[in-house]
Short mmCIF file of C-alpha atoms in Angstrom, two decimals:
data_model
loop_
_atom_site.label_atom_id
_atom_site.label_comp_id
_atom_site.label_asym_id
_atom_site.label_seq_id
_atom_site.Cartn_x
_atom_site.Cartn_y
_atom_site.Cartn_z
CA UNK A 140 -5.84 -19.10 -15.49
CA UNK A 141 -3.05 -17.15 -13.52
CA UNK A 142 -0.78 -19.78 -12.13
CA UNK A 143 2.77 -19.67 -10.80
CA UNK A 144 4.94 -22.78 -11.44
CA UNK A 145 8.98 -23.19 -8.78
CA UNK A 146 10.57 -26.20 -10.28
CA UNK A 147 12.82 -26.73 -6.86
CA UNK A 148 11.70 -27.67 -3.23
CA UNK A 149 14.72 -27.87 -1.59
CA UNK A 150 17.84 -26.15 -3.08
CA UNK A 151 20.89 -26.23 -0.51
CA UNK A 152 24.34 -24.53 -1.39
CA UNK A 153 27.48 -23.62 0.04
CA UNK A 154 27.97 -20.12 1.46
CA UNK A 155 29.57 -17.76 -0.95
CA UNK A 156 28.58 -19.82 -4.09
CA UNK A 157 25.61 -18.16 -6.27
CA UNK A 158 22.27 -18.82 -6.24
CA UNK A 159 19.39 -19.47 -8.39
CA UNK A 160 15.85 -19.62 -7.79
CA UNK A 161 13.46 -20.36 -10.65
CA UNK A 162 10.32 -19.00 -11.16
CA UNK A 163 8.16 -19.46 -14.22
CA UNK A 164 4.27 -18.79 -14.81
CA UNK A 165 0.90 -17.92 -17.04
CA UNK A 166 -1.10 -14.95 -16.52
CA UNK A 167 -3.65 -13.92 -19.21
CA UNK A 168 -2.82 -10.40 -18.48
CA UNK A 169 0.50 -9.05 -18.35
CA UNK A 170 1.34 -9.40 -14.24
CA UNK A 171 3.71 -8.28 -12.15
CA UNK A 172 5.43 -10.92 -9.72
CA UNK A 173 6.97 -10.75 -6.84
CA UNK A 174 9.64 -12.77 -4.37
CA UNK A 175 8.32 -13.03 -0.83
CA UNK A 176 10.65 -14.65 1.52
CA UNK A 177 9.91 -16.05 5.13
CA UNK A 178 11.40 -16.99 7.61
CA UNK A 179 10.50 -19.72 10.41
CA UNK A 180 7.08 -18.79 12.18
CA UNK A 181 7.55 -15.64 10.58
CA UNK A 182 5.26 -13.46 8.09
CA UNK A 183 6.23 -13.59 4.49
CA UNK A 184 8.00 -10.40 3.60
CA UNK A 185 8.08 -9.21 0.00
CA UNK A 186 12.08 -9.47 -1.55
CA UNK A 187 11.34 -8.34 -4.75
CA UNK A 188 8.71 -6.95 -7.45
CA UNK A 189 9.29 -6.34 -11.14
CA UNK A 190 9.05 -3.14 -12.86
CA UNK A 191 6.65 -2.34 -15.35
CA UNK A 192 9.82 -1.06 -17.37
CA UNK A 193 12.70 -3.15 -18.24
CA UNK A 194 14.45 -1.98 -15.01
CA UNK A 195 16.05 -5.09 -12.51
CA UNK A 196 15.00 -5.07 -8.91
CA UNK A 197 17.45 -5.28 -6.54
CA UNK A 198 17.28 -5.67 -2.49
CA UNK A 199 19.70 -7.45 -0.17
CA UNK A 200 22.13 -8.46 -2.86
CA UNK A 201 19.16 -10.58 -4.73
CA UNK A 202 17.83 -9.40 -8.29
CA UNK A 203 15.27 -10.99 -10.82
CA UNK A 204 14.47 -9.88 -14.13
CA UNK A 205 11.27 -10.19 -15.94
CA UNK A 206 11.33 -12.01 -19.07
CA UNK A 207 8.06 -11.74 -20.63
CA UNK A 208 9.03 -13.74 -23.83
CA UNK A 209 10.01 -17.25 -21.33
CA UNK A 210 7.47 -16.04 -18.70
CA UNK A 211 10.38 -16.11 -15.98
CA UNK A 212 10.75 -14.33 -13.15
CA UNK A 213 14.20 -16.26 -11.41
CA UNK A 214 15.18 -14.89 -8.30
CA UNK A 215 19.27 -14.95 -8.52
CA UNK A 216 22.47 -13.85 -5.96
CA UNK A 217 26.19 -13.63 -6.82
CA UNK A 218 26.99 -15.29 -3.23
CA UNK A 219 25.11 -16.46 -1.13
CA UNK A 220 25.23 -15.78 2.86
CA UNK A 221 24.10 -18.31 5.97
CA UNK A 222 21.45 -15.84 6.61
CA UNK A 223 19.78 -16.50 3.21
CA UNK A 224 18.36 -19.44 4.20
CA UNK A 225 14.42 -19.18 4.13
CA UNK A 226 11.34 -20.08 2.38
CA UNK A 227 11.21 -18.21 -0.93
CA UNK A 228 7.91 -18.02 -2.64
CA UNK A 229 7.16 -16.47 -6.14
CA UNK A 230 3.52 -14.69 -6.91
CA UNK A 231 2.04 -12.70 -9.69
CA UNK A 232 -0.50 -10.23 -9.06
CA UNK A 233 -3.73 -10.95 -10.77
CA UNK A 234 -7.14 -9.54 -11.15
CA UNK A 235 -8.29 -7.41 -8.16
CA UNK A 236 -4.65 -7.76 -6.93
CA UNK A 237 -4.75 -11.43 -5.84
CA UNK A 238 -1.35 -13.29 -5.51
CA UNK A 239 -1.09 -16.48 -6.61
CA UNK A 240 1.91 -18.15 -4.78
CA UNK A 241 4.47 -21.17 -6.54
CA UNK A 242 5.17 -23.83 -4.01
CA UNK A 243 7.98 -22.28 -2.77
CA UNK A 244 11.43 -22.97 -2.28
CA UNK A 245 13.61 -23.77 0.70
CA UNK A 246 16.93 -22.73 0.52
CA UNK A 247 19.58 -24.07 3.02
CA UNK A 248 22.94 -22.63 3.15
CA UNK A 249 26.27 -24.38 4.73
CA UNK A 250 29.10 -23.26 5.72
CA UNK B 269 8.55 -1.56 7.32
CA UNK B 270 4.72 -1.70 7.81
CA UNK B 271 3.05 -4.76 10.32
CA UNK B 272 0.48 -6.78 9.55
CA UNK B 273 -0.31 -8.32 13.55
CA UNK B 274 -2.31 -11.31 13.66
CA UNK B 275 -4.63 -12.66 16.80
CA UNK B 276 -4.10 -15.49 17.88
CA UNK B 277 -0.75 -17.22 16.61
CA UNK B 278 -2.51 -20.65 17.60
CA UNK B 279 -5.73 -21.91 17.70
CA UNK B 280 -7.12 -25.62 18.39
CA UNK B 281 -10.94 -26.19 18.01
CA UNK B 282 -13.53 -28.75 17.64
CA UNK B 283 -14.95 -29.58 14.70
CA UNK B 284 -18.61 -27.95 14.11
CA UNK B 285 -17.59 -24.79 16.73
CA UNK B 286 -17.27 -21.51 15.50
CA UNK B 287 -13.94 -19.39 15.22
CA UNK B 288 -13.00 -15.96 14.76
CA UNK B 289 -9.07 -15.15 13.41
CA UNK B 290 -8.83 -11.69 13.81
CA UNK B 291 -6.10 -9.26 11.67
CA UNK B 292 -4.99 -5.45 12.65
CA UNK B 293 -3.66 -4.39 9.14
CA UNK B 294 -1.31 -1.45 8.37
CA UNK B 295 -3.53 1.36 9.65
CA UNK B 296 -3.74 3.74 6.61
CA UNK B 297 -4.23 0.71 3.87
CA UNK B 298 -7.82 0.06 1.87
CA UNK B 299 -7.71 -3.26 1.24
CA UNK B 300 -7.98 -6.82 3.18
CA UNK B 301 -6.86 -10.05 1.73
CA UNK B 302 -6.73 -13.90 3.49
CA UNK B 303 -4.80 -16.74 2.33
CA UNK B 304 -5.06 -20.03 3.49
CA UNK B 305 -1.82 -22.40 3.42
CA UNK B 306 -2.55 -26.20 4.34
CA UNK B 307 0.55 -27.68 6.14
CA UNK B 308 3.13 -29.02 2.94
CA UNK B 309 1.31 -27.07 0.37
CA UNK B 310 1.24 -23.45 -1.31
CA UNK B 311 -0.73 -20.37 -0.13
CA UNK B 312 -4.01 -20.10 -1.88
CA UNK B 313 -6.19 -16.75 -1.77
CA UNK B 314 -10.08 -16.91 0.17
CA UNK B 315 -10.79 -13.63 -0.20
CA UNK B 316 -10.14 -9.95 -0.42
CA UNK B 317 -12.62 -6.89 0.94
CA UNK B 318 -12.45 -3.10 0.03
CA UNK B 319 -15.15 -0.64 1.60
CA UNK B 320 -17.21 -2.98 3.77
CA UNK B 321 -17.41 -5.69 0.37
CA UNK B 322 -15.80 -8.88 -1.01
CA UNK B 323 -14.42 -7.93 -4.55
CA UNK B 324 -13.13 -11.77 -5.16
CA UNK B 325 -13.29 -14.81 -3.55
CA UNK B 326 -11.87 -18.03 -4.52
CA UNK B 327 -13.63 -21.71 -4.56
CA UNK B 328 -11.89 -22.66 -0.95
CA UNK B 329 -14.11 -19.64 0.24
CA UNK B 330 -16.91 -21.64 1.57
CA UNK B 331 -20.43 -20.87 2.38
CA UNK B 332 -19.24 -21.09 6.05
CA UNK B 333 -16.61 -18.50 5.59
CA UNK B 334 -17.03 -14.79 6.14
CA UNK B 335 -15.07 -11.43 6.73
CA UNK B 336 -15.42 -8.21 8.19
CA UNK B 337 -14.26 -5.17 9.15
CA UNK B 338 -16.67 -3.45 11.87
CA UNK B 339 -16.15 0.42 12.06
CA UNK B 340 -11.98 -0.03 11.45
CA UNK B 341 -11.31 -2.40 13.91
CA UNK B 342 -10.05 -5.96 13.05
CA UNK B 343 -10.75 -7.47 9.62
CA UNK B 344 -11.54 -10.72 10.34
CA UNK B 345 -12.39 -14.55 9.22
CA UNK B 346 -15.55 -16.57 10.66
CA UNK B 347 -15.14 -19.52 10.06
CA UNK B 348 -19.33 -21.20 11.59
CA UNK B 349 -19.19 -24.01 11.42
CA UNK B 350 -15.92 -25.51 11.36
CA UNK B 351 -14.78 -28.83 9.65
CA UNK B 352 -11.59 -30.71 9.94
CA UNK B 353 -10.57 -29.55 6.45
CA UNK B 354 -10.56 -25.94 7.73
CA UNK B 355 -6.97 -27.61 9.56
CA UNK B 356 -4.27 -24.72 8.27
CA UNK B 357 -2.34 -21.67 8.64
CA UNK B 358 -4.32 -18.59 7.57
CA UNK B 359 -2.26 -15.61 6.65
CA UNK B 360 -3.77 -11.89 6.56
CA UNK B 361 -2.25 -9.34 4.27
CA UNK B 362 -3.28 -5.55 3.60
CA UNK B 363 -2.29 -3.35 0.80
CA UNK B 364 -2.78 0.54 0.18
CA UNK B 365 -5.10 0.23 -2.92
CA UNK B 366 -6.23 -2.84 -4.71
CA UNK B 367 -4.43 -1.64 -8.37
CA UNK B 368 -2.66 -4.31 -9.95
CA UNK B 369 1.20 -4.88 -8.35
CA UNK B 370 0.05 -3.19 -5.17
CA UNK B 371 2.06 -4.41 -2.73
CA UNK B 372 0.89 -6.72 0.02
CA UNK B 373 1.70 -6.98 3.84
CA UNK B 374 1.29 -9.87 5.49
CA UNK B 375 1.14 -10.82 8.81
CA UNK B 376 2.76 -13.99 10.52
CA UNK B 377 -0.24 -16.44 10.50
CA UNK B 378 -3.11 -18.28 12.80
CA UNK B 379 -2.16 -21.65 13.09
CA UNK B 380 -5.24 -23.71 12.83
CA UNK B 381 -6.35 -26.77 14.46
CA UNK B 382 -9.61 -28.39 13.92
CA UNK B 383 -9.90 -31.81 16.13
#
């Protein structure tokens, strides 16, 4: 089945040093996933969805590139900001368009 | 960008009574979707509608579950009767067309409480 695997619960960084979000999952078709990210009592809000190309999406200084051949889908920024800090969750689109979510991730950045 | 609204942000209700979560969803999009997210753990579909019918419903969809979307107005979730495992925030999303990667809106959850 389609299923949607985020290794971290809690990552917490420094502003201005990178960050990495992994994502990871099985699909018996050939998905497309997505980054939502949400903020306290606040409706998720899609970051992110691959390309059916080879293309890298890009939005707010975050990108993630499809690998089909490790089934990854990591969510990654070159610094990152005090406003970054949220609930990030990762979903592929399955039959009839149905998201299956990972567990999310919360990410806490410091000063 | 487009709003999902959801009505109300908080509900508390006995077990066994009925309730009602209702969703406005971006007003030109086709397709309905609920998730339910108990409190700690991920969100998991319940169910999506296009054109007055359920295309796919998942396992937590129970018996006691159902949707609708009368004549355009709210799509909502009945949930008759309820049980204390019903507990959790529900989250309603809407998309343009149901093809695969269409892109879903959702809206900022009913918070629910079954006593």
């Amino acid at each position: 089945g389609d299923s949607v695997t985020q290794t971290e619960g809690l990552v917490t960084l420094t502003e201005g040093l990178p960050v990495m979000l992994n994502c990871t999952y099985q699909s018996t078709y050939s998905p497309f996933l997505f980054w939502y990210v949400q903020h306290l009592n606040e409706a998720p809000k899609l970051l992110l969805k691959s390309f059916t190309d080879n293309k890298r999406p890009e939005h707010q200084g975050f990108h993630a590139t499809l690998h089909k051949s490790s089934s990854s889908f990591h969510l990654q920024k070159s610094s990152a900001q005090l406003s970054d800090s949220a609930l990030y969750y990762c979903a592929l689109s399955g039959r009839y368009n149905v998201l299956y979510f990972g567990s999310g991730t919360k990410l806490t950045v410091e000063p | 960008g487009p709003k999902v609204l959801q009505i109300p942000s908080h509900q508390i209700i006995d077990m066994g009574q009925m309730v009602t979560l209702n969703c406005d969803p971006v007003s030109n999009h086709l397709y309905f979707y609920w998730y339910k997210q108990i409190l700690g753990q991920q969100m998991e579909f319940l169910v999506n509608f296009y054109n007055g019918k359920v295309m796919e419903k998942s396992k937590l969809f129970k018996d006691q579950f159902s949707v609708e979307r009368p004549d355009g107005s709210y799509f909502t979730l009945k949930i008759q009767p309820t049980a204390l495992e019903d507990s959790a925030v529900y989250f309603c999303a809407s998309s343009l067309d149901g093809g695969a990667g269409d892109t879903q809106y959702f809206g900022p959850g009913t918070r629910l409480l079954v006593l």
